[in-house]
Amino acid sequence: MTIADSGFMMENGGSCLPYTPEQEKQIIDDLMNKSESNLREGNLYYVVSNRWFTSWQRYIGQGNGEYPINRHFPDPQHLDVVPSKAVERPGPIDNSDIVLNGNGFEGDDLEILRTLEEEREYVLVPREVWEKLFDWYKGGPALPRNMISQGITHKKFMVEIYRLCLKLTDSRDNSQSIIRLSKKASVHELYGMVCTLKAIEQEKARLWDYFNKQKQTILIASNQTLEESTLQMDQDILLEVQQDGYWPSGFGMDSTGNELALVPMEPPRSSVSIAGGPTLSNGYSTVQTSNLYRGSALGSTFTDMEDGDDVLRSVAKGDRGGLAGLQNLGNTCFMNSAIQCLVHTPPIVEYFLQDYTEEINKQNPLGMNTVQGELALAFGELLRKLWSSGRTPVAPRAFKGKLARFAPQFSGYNQHDSQELLAFLLDGLHEDLNRVKQKPYIETKDSNGRPDVEVADECWRNHKARNDSLIVDVCQGQYKSTLVCPVCSKISITFDPFMYLSLPLPSTVTRIMTVTVFYGDGSGLPMPYTVTVLKHGYCKDLSQALAAACCLKSDENLLLAEVYEHRIFRYIDNPSELLTNIKDEERIVAYRLPKKRAGLTRLDIIHNCRQQCTPDSRKGDEKNFFGTPLVTYLGEDAQTGADIDSAVARLLSPLRRKPYPLLSKVHNVKENGSVSEDNPTNSCNTQYGSGNQSEYSTELEEMSRWDLSFHLSFTDERGLSREPIEKNSLIRPGQIIRVMLDWTDREHELYDASYLKDLPEVHKNGFTAKKTRPEAITLFSCLEAFLKEEPLGPQDMWYCPNCKEHRQATKKLDLWRLPDILVFHLKRFSYSRYLKNKLDTLVNFPIHNLDLSQYVKCKDAPSQSNVYELYAISNHYGGLGGGHYSAYAKLIDENRWYHFDDSHVSPVGESEIKTSAAYVLFYQRVKAAATPNGTGEPSLGHASS
């Protein structure tokens, strides 16, 4: 319900606080819902500092995770959860922390800081919400921004936070001014702003695209948008004013008023077409030029000629193609990195340097424009410039303009992901070059127990019947996906194509967990073990890893439990329980117990500390719990309290301070130490409890000479009740008995209780288990993590056709056939609701002879090599917000590596290209005949170098 907007006024006309925090929240929620249902181009939004906005959220009681503006929780470092009744009303709206030129300006004249990130430094609110907040709180400055529509085939609404900033140079006096307007504004509107600013007539003004302080093209006053004119953020434009019928450049006018001999330096299309021959009137070519891939060069500056004559310019002697850099147009290093890797992919270079116009698919509805093939044409033109300009850097403005139109997510000047751009570009090039003009409808068939080879070939034929392009020819492979229902064991096998492999780093798919193992028969000291399990695995996976680590006997199994405040909070006895239910800050223990325990009585023991023992201490209610509970099972013939007393003595025997022979072994381990899977001291041949049984019996006989009377009481799960245990107290077999053991000074003198204390958390930074060697991260270990069987996440449930329900099936991937160009994406970035993180782990990857034979399951093509050579790397340096991309690429003809860092290109040694910045790896298949026997790097996680 919308609350009426009617506050009460004070006598002096000033407004008192009209609404409660709850009412403010309701009003804003209603306005937000109304705005979200009416999204359209031109809607006005306001930028608000997240620092102020979160203070308002706390005031209205939304520190609990609700977020009415964009349904996301703000950065936790800016928001402390405090009850609304304890939070003061925020002061005036304060946007001073997100603007560059302070409070002296308003609206369009204000420049917002370029490095801001939505939801962290600022939020967007609709006009109605801003007006209401401003009416309540005043302040500012106001930062209005319009919603624009981006994209051609796929429309996307976005708020234009950063307007296009152009640096206007007046050729009359070289004075400079700043022009800010929407990239959706027309060139005609730009002329209007400039002429108003300079107080000149529009007919006497001429604007040049003055990119890099050089005249590029004249900007004709038209309805073409600034974005379509490929104007970039912070670039220069030049104003020339006609005087006495002449322009400053010296060109005059003819008798009709038309300009004479004006030739743009960079026409929209050069006289040599991007497809390989002279440009005809329709922009396509029918003449094929020679292959320029092997050292020849194509000019980058042409006159705008309509007769189709070739104008070739030779590059400097000694220059080779492929060594041109790409200018950074404003946070476009991600694009430059991906492009350099693609334009140094040999099959792609050879293809686009020849005539490919016949393969442009003009009928594909999935193509990248209403005129299909425009993205492929733009990429082809850029590739030709890069292979024809010697070492002169190329400004990819036209390509970026096309890219922004087809993929709105890459518009603007924010940093993006090079791999995401690569994925879009490969897919877009495929659709533009798809040789299949009319895609047939093909019904998918289930495998139904047929041989894998038959099903895989059928799926590949079906895929090729709908998708046939250069990209499919060289970049697409096929993998086998196997799903198994955990309930009915239904197996579903499919064969799917892939363009690249996104490999998780082992630390992103696995989890390190520390669990303390206790002996249920008192045959050894408790010991923490650190194991590695799948993040989305099950508790049975944890039990199996612990069993291997502690050398569990064949007649034993493990009972997991969570300990909280020195008592057992819960037993984790469901093997199918997800490990995600166990948090890092919890404390988990595992008890080694006999497998055959049906009909036996389980004994749970908690510890209570008493400073001294008095005659009436058993009747007291003092409770000071400490240590970790112990669990054991009583023998079949156990019937009295004396049996409980003996069981307690047996469990405590490893803790006795008197150095018995058995205890001398266990005390060789450092107190409170830990053992990992790789620790050589944790050998099954040296496990605790595997010593001579007669030695253990002798110890118990020695202990029997002592007074075995402990202060024991029956209690409940929480340790609240007490009932003293006598020697002759009867026990009902097959039940669970909970006992409280009171520790007096005597027990502390006899037993070392430190082994029961300081229970480690499941995972804590700073707690490291002893390891004999660090785990090596190699490309092979990443690939094995990708191919490892794992359960689907709760959000990716699979619909089982047998059960007719969604199930959390297990999934297993296998490589079936590999492409000629194999791309590996290392998943260094992880995102969660509250955290964005990057892993800078060094991944050791082979440069030569990457042999994947053992991972390929299809063995029907023995002549096909599965050995690869590295030829390009997309690198990412730094963090998520302010990182930088570059590329390493190898010129195959020279057999030499180069570093492409935007405009800068420099040679680099092969030994220098392995860094922790490697993000996307590009490999090319080595022909089978060229692979020498025995030279391939073995596909083992520890063998690459």
PDB file of C-alpha atoms in Angstrom, residues 389-596:
ATOM      1  CA  SER A 389      51.134  -1.394 -41.133  1.00  0.00           C
ATOM      2  CA  GLY A 390      54.616  -2.524 -40.200  1.00  0.00           C
ATOM      3  CA  ARG A 391      55.159  -1.386 -36.615  1.00  0.00           C
ATOM      4  CA  THR A 392      52.759   1.554 -36.736  1.00  0.00           C
ATOM      5  CA  PRO A 393      50.096   1.177 -33.992  1.00  0.00           C
ATOM      6  CA  VAL A 394      46.531   0.828 -35.201  1.00  0.00           C
ATOM      7  CA  ALA A 395      43.555   2.509 -33.522  1.00  0.00           C
ATOM      8  CA  PRO A 396      40.729  -0.092 -33.540  1.00  0.00           C
ATOM      9  CA  ARG A 397      38.011   2.575 -33.408  1.00  0.00           C
ATOM     10  CA  ALA A 398      35.837   1.213 -36.184  1.00  0.00           C
ATOM     11  CA  PHE A 399      35.995  -2.294 -34.784  1.00  0.00           C
ATOM     12  CA  LYS A 400      35.129  -1.097 -31.268  1.00  0.00           C
ATOM     13  CA  GLY A 401      32.188   0.841 -32.659  1.00  0.00           C
ATOM     14  CA  LYS A 402      30.848  -2.254 -34.400  1.00  0.00           C
ATOM     15  CA  LEU A 403      31.499  -4.345 -31.316  1.00  0.00           C
ATOM     16  CA  ALA A 404      29.563  -1.960 -29.069  1.00  0.00           C
ATOM     17  CA  ARG A 405      26.581  -2.046 -31.421  1.00  0.00           C
ATOM     18  CA  PHE A 406      26.429  -5.834 -31.554  1.00  0.00           C
ATOM     19  CA  ALA A 407      27.486  -6.524 -27.945  1.00  0.00           C
ATOM     20  CA  PRO A 408      26.266  -3.691 -25.685  1.00  0.00           C
ATOM     21  CA  GLN A 409      28.044  -5.228 -22.705  1.00  0.00           C
ATOM     22  CA  PHE A 410      31.331  -4.077 -24.232  1.00  0.00           C
ATOM     23  CA  SER A 411      30.222  -0.518 -24.887  1.00  0.00           C
ATOM     24  CA  GLY A 412      31.486   2.393 -22.849  1.00  0.00           C
ATOM     25  CA  TYR A 413      34.911   2.617 -21.322  1.00  0.00           C
ATOM     26  CA  ASN A 414      34.857   0.246 -18.383  1.00  0.00           C
ATOM     27  CA  GLN A 415      37.289  -2.631 -18.061  1.00  0.00           C
ATOM     28  CA  HIS A 416      35.950  -6.010 -19.228  1.00  0.00           C
ATOM     29  CA  ASP A 417      37.107  -9.612 -19.390  1.00  0.00           C
ATOM     30  CA  SER A 418      39.285 -10.587 -22.356  1.00  0.00           C
ATOM     31  CA  GLN A 419      37.954 -14.149 -22.266  1.00  0.00           C
ATOM     32  CA  GLU A 420      34.335 -12.950 -22.414  1.00  0.00           C
ATOM     33  CA  LEU A 421      35.193 -10.804 -25.413  1.00  0.00           C
ATOM     34  CA  LEU A 422      36.995 -13.736 -27.017  1.00  0.00           C
ATOM     35  CA  ALA A 423      33.971 -16.001 -26.521  1.00  0.00           C
ATOM     36  CA  PHE A 424      31.625 -13.457 -28.081  1.00  0.00           C
ATOM     37  CA  LEU A 425      33.973 -12.710 -30.962  1.00  0.00           C
ATOM     38  CA  LEU A 426      34.509 -16.368 -31.882  1.00  0.00           C
ATOM     39  CA  ASP A 427      30.784 -17.026 -31.737  1.00  0.00           C
ATOM     40  CA  GLY A 428      30.007 -13.906 -33.763  1.00  0.00           C
ATOM     41  CA  LEU A 429      32.609 -14.711 -36.408  1.00  0.00           C
ATOM     42  CA  HIS A 430      31.198 -18.218 -36.667  1.00  0.00           C
ATOM     43  CA  GLU A 431      27.662 -16.985 -37.273  1.00  0.00           C
ATOM     44  CA  ASP A 432      28.803 -14.385 -39.813  1.00  0.00           C
ATOM     45  CA  LEU A 433      30.861 -16.996 -41.692  1.00  0.00           C
ATOM     46  CA  ASN A 434      28.490 -19.940 -41.328  1.00  0.00           C
ATOM     47  CA  ARG A 435      28.345 -21.776 -44.652  1.00  0.00           C
ATOM     48  CA  VAL A 436      24.943 -23.229 -43.728  1.00  0.00           C
ATOM     49  CA  LYS A 437      22.358 -20.820 -45.100  1.00  0.00           C
ATOM     50  CA  GLN A 438      19.273 -22.665 -43.864  1.00  0.00           C
ATOM     51  CA  LYS A 439      19.736 -24.643 -40.671  1.00  0.00           C
ATOM     52  CA  PRO A 440      17.806 -27.940 -40.725  1.00  0.00           C
ATOM     53  CA  TYR A 441      15.771 -29.079 -37.738  1.00  0.00           C
ATOM     54  CA  ILE A 442      17.370 -32.141 -36.157  1.00  0.00           C
ATOM     55  CA  GLU A 443      15.791 -34.010 -33.274  1.00  0.00           C
ATOM     56  CA  THR A 444      18.210 -35.068 -30.563  1.00  0.00           C
ATOM     57  CA  LYS A 445      18.303 -38.785 -29.788  1.00  0.00           C
ATOM     58  CA  ASP A 446      19.240 -40.415 -26.502  1.00  0.00           C
ATOM     59  CA  SER A 447      22.242 -42.719 -26.457  1.00  0.00           C
ATOM     60  CA  ASN A 448      20.132 -45.680 -25.240  1.00  0.00           C
ATOM     61  CA  GLY A 449      23.167 -47.862 -24.668  1.00  0.00           C
ATOM     62  CA  ARG A 450      24.612 -47.397 -28.151  1.00  0.00           C
ATOM     63  CA  PRO A 451      28.424 -47.373 -28.530  1.00  0.00           C
ATOM     64  CA  ASP A 452      30.018 -44.040 -27.715  1.00  0.00           C
ATOM     65  CA  VAL A 453      31.681 -43.831 -31.123  1.00  0.00           C
ATOM     66  CA  GLU A 454      28.352 -44.140 -32.901  1.00  0.00           C
ATOM     67  CA  VAL A 455      26.625 -41.544 -30.704  1.00  0.00           C
ATOM     68  CA  ALA A 456      29.559 -39.102 -30.857  1.00  0.00           C
ATOM     69  CA  ASP A 457      29.800 -39.256 -34.654  1.00  0.00           C
ATOM     70  CA  GLU A 458      26.048 -38.779 -34.968  1.00  0.00           C
ATOM     71  CA  CYS A 459      26.133 -35.709 -32.687  1.00  0.00           C
ATOM     72  CA  TRP A 460      29.071 -34.236 -34.605  1.00  0.00           C
ATOM     73  CA  ARG A 461      27.337 -34.738 -37.960  1.00  0.00           C
ATOM     74  CA  ASN A 462      24.211 -33.074 -36.585  1.00  0.00           C
ATOM     75  CA  HIS A 463      26.283 -30.174 -35.294  1.00  0.00           C
ATOM     76  CA  LYS A 464      28.093 -29.745 -38.615  1.00  0.00           C
ATOM     77  CA  ALA A 465      24.775 -29.853 -40.489  1.00  0.00           C
ATOM     78  CA  ARG A 466      23.829 -26.609 -38.730  1.00  0.00           C
ATOM     79  CA  ASN A 467      27.227 -25.081 -38.021  1.00  0.00           C
ATOM     80  CA  ASP A 468      29.966 -25.068 -40.657  1.00  0.00           C
ATOM     81  CA  SER A 469      32.510 -22.272 -40.662  1.00  0.00           C
ATOM     82  CA  LEU A 470      36.197 -21.538 -40.334  1.00  0.00           C
ATOM     83  CA  ILE A 471      35.704 -21.284 -36.562  1.00  0.00           C
ATOM     84  CA  VAL A 472      34.144 -24.752 -36.409  1.00  0.00           C
ATOM     85  CA  ASP A 473      36.878 -26.115 -38.666  1.00  0.00           C
ATOM     86  CA  VAL A 474      39.779 -25.004 -36.493  1.00  0.00           C
ATOM     87  CA  CYS A 475      38.472 -23.997 -33.043  1.00  0.00           C
ATOM     88  CA  GLN A 476      35.725 -26.445 -32.069  1.00  0.00           C
ATOM     89  CA  GLY A 477      36.150 -29.812 -30.400  1.00  0.00           C
ATOM     90  CA  GLN A 478      33.790 -32.238 -28.710  1.00  0.00           C
ATOM     91  CA  TYR A 479      33.486 -33.562 -25.183  1.00  0.00           C
ATOM     92  CA  LYS A 480      31.483 -36.350 -23.592  1.00  0.00           C
ATOM     93  CA  SER A 481      29.176 -35.493 -20.690  1.00  0.00           C
ATOM     94  CA  THR A 482      27.924 -38.254 -18.382  1.00  0.00           C
ATOM     95  CA  LEU A 483      25.183 -37.608 -15.814  1.00  0.00           C
ATOM     96  CA  VAL A 484      24.180 -40.199 -13.206  1.00  0.00           C
ATOM     97  CA  CYS A 485      21.036 -39.906 -11.121  1.00  0.00           C
ATOM     98  CA  PRO A 486      21.838 -40.429  -7.412  1.00  0.00           C
ATOM     99  CA  VAL A 487      18.443 -42.067  -6.798  1.00  0.00           C
ATOM    100  CA  CYS A 488      17.693 -44.414  -9.698  1.00  0.00           C
ATOM    101  CA  SER A 489      21.225 -44.532 -11.210  1.00  0.00           C
ATOM    102  CA  LYS A 490      19.894 -43.464 -14.621  1.00  0.00           C
ATOM    103  CA  ILE A 491      22.845 -42.645 -16.917  1.00  0.00           C
ATOM    104  CA  SER A 492      22.573 -39.921 -19.528  1.00  0.00           C
ATOM    105  CA  ILE A 493      25.391 -39.506 -22.062  1.00  0.00           C
ATOM    106  CA  THR A 494      25.618 -36.559 -24.449  1.00  0.00           C
ATOM    107  CA  PHE A 495      28.343 -35.296 -26.791  1.00  0.00           C
ATOM    108  CA  ASP A 496      28.593 -31.520 -27.038  1.00  0.00           C
ATOM    109  CA  PRO A 497      30.854 -29.148 -28.985  1.00  0.00           C
ATOM    110  CA  PHE A 498      33.170 -26.695 -27.266  1.00  0.00           C
ATOM    111  CA  MET A 499      35.059 -23.610 -28.460  1.00  0.00           C
ATOM    112  CA  TYR A 500      37.395 -23.356 -25.473  1.00  0.00           C
ATOM    113  CA  LEU A 501      37.931 -25.113 -22.159  1.00  0.00           C
ATOM    114  CA  SER A 502      37.404 -23.101 -18.967  1.00  0.00           C
ATOM    115  CA  LEU A 503      39.663 -24.799 -16.456  1.00  0.00           C
ATOM    116  CA  PRO A 504      39.214 -24.217 -12.735  1.00  0.00           C
ATOM    117  CA  LEU A 505      42.303 -23.802 -10.658  1.00  0.00           C
ATOM    118  CA  PRO A 506      42.292 -26.683  -8.155  1.00  0.00           C
ATOM    119  CA  SER A 507      41.914 -24.257  -5.257  1.00  0.00           C
ATOM    120  CA  THR A 508      38.635 -22.978  -6.745  1.00  0.00           C
ATOM    121  CA  VAL A 509      36.925 -26.379  -7.013  1.00  0.00           C
ATOM    122  CA  THR A 510      38.439 -28.024  -3.979  1.00  0.00           C
ATOM    123  CA  ARG A 511      38.393 -27.237  -0.319  1.00  0.00           C
ATOM    124  CA  ILE A 512      40.919 -27.835   2.431  1.00  0.00           C
ATOM    125  CA  MET A 513      39.339 -29.196   5.590  1.00  0.00           C
ATOM    126  CA  THR A 514      40.939 -29.983   8.925  1.00  0.00           C
ATOM    127  CA  VAL A 515      39.259 -32.658  11.047  1.00  0.00           C
ATOM    128  CA  THR A 516      40.557 -34.127  14.318  1.00  0.00           C
ATOM    129  CA  VAL A 517      40.375 -37.924  14.491  1.00  0.00           C
ATOM    130  CA  PHE A 518      39.837 -39.602  17.899  1.00  0.00           C
ATOM    131  CA  TYR A 519      40.350 -43.283  18.635  1.00  0.00           C
ATOM    132  CA  GLY A 520      37.226 -44.920  19.993  1.00  0.00           C
ATOM    133  CA  ASP A 521      39.245 -47.682  21.703  1.00  0.00           C
ATOM    134  CA  GLY A 522      41.855 -45.475  23.384  1.00  0.00           C
ATOM    135  CA  SER A 523      44.682 -46.896  21.262  1.00  0.00           C
ATOM    136  CA  GLY A 524      46.154 -43.573  20.162  1.00  0.00           C
ATOM    137  CA  LEU A 525      46.272 -39.841  20.623  1.00  0.00           C
ATOM    138  CA  PRO A 526      43.808 -37.570  18.833  1.00  0.00           C
ATOM    139  CA  MET A 527      45.338 -36.109  15.708  1.00  0.00           C
ATOM    140  CA  PRO A 528      44.129 -33.367  13.296  1.00  0.00           C
ATOM    141  CA  TYR A 529      44.294 -34.312   9.611  1.00  0.00           C
ATOM    142  CA  THR A 530      44.087 -31.845   6.735  1.00  0.00           C
ATOM    143  CA  VAL A 531      42.518 -33.240   3.577  1.00  0.00           C
ATOM    144  CA  THR A 532      41.411 -31.815   0.230  1.00  0.00           C
ATOM    145  CA  VAL A 533      37.876 -32.491  -0.972  1.00  0.00           C
ATOM    146  CA  LEU A 534      35.518 -31.095  -3.596  1.00  0.00           C
ATOM    147  CA  LYS A 535      33.759 -27.920  -2.504  1.00  0.00           C
ATOM    148  CA  HIS A 536      30.407 -29.276  -3.599  1.00  0.00           C
ATOM    149  CA  GLY A 537      31.076 -32.839  -2.555  1.00  0.00           C
ATOM    150  CA  TYR A 538      29.374 -34.972   0.057  1.00  0.00           C
ATOM    151  CA  CYS A 539      30.238 -35.959   3.603  1.00  0.00           C
ATOM    152  CA  LYS A 540      31.100 -39.428   2.322  1.00  0.00           C
ATOM    153  CA  ASP A 541      33.917 -37.796   0.323  1.00  0.00           C
ATOM    154  CA  LEU A 542      35.277 -36.257   3.510  1.00  0.00           C
ATOM    155  CA  SER A 543      35.066 -39.605   5.322  1.00  0.00           C
ATOM    156  CA  GLN A 544      36.887 -41.358   2.491  1.00  0.00           C
ATOM    157  CA  ALA A 545      39.656 -38.758   2.449  1.00  0.00           C
ATOM    158  CA  LEU A 546      40.079 -39.001   6.232  1.00  0.00           C
ATOM    159  CA  ALA A 547      40.040 -42.792   6.114  1.00  0.00           C
ATOM    160  CA  ALA A 548      42.930 -42.769   3.673  1.00  0.00           C
ATOM    161  CA  ALA A 549      44.808 -40.139   5.656  1.00  0.00           C
ATOM    162  CA  CYS A 550      44.563 -41.885   9.033  1.00  0.00           C
ATOM    163  CA  CYS A 551      44.921 -45.428   7.649  1.00  0.00           C
ATOM    164  CA  LEU A 552      41.541 -46.622   8.846  1.00  0.00           C
ATOM    165  CA  LYS A 553      41.346 -50.377   9.446  1.00  0.00           C
ATOM    166  CA  SER A 554      39.015 -52.541   7.413  1.00  0.00           C
ATOM    167  CA  ASP A 555      36.848 -53.275  10.462  1.00  0.00           C
ATOM    168  CA  GLU A 556      36.496 -49.591  11.391  1.00  0.00           C
ATOM    169  CA  ASN A 557      34.568 -46.636  10.085  1.00  0.00           C
ATOM    170  CA  LEU A 558      34.357 -42.964  10.976  1.00  0.00           C
ATOM    171  CA  LEU A 559      31.560 -41.124  12.758  1.00  0.00           C
ATOM    172  CA  LEU A 560      31.681 -37.371  12.037  1.00  0.00           C
ATOM    173  CA  ALA A 561      30.407 -34.861  14.559  1.00  0.00           C
ATOM    174  CA  GLU A 562      30.341 -31.102  15.049  1.00  0.00           C
ATOM    175  CA  VAL A 563      31.592 -29.860  18.408  1.00  0.00           C
ATOM    176  CA  TYR A 564      30.255 -26.609  19.805  1.00  0.00           C
ATOM    177  CA  GLU A 565      31.020 -25.214  23.261  1.00  0.00           C
ATOM    178  CA  HIS A 566      32.771 -28.474  24.203  1.00  0.00           C
ATOM    179  CA  ARG A 567      29.686 -30.602  23.513  1.00  0.00           C
ATOM    180  CA  ILE A 568      28.538 -32.536  20.479  1.00  0.00           C
ATOM    181  CA  PHE A 569      26.203 -30.211  18.631  1.00  0.00           C
ATOM    182  CA  ARG A 570      25.211 -32.805  16.024  1.00  0.00           C
ATOM    183  CA  TYR A 571      26.365 -36.045  14.466  1.00  0.00           C
ATOM    184  CA  ILE A 572      27.000 -35.891  10.718  1.00  0.00           C
ATOM    185  CA  ASP A 573      25.852 -39.402   9.956  1.00  0.00           C
ATOM    186  CA  ASN A 574      24.211 -38.818   6.568  1.00  0.00           C
ATOM    187  CA  PRO A 575      26.827 -39.655   3.885  1.00  0.00           C
ATOM    188  CA  SER A 576      24.823 -37.720   1.273  1.00  0.00           C
ATOM    189  CA  GLU A 577      24.881 -34.466   3.216  1.00  0.00           C
ATOM    190  CA  LEU A 578      26.567 -31.687   1.257  1.00  0.00           C
ATOM    191  CA  LEU A 579      29.910 -30.438   2.474  1.00  0.00           C
ATOM    192  CA  THR A 580      28.699 -26.893   1.900  1.00  0.00           C
ATOM    193  CA  ASN A 581      26.676 -27.355   5.100  1.00  0.00           C
ATOM    194  CA  ILE A 582      29.961 -27.468   7.027  1.00  0.00           C
ATOM    195  CA  LYS A 583      31.352 -23.969   7.468  1.00  0.00           C
ATOM    196  CA  ASP A 584      35.020 -23.072   7.757  1.00  0.00           C
ATOM    197  CA  GLU A 585      34.650 -21.721  11.292  1.00  0.00           C
ATOM    198  CA  GLU A 586      33.078 -24.913  12.653  1.00  0.00           C
ATOM    199  CA  ARG A 587      34.997 -27.600  14.542  1.00  0.00           C
ATOM    200  CA  ILE A 588      34.557 -31.125  13.226  1.00  0.00           C
ATOM    201  CA  VAL A 589      35.811 -34.365  14.768  1.00  0.00           C
ATOM    202  CA  ALA A 590      35.806 -37.950  13.528  1.00  0.00           C
ATOM    203  CA  TYR A 591      35.647 -40.964  15.859  1.00  0.00           C
ATOM    204  CA  ARG A 592      37.213 -44.266  14.818  1.00  0.00           C
ATOM    205  CA  LEU A 593      34.626 -46.853  15.786  1.00  0.00           C
ATOM    206  CA  PRO A 594      33.967 -50.526  14.988  1.00  0.00           C
ATOM    207  CA  LYS A 595      31.856 -51.247  11.915  1.00  0.00           C
ATOM    208  CA  LYS A 596      29.845 -53.924  13.704  1.00  0.00           C
TER     209      LYS A 596
END
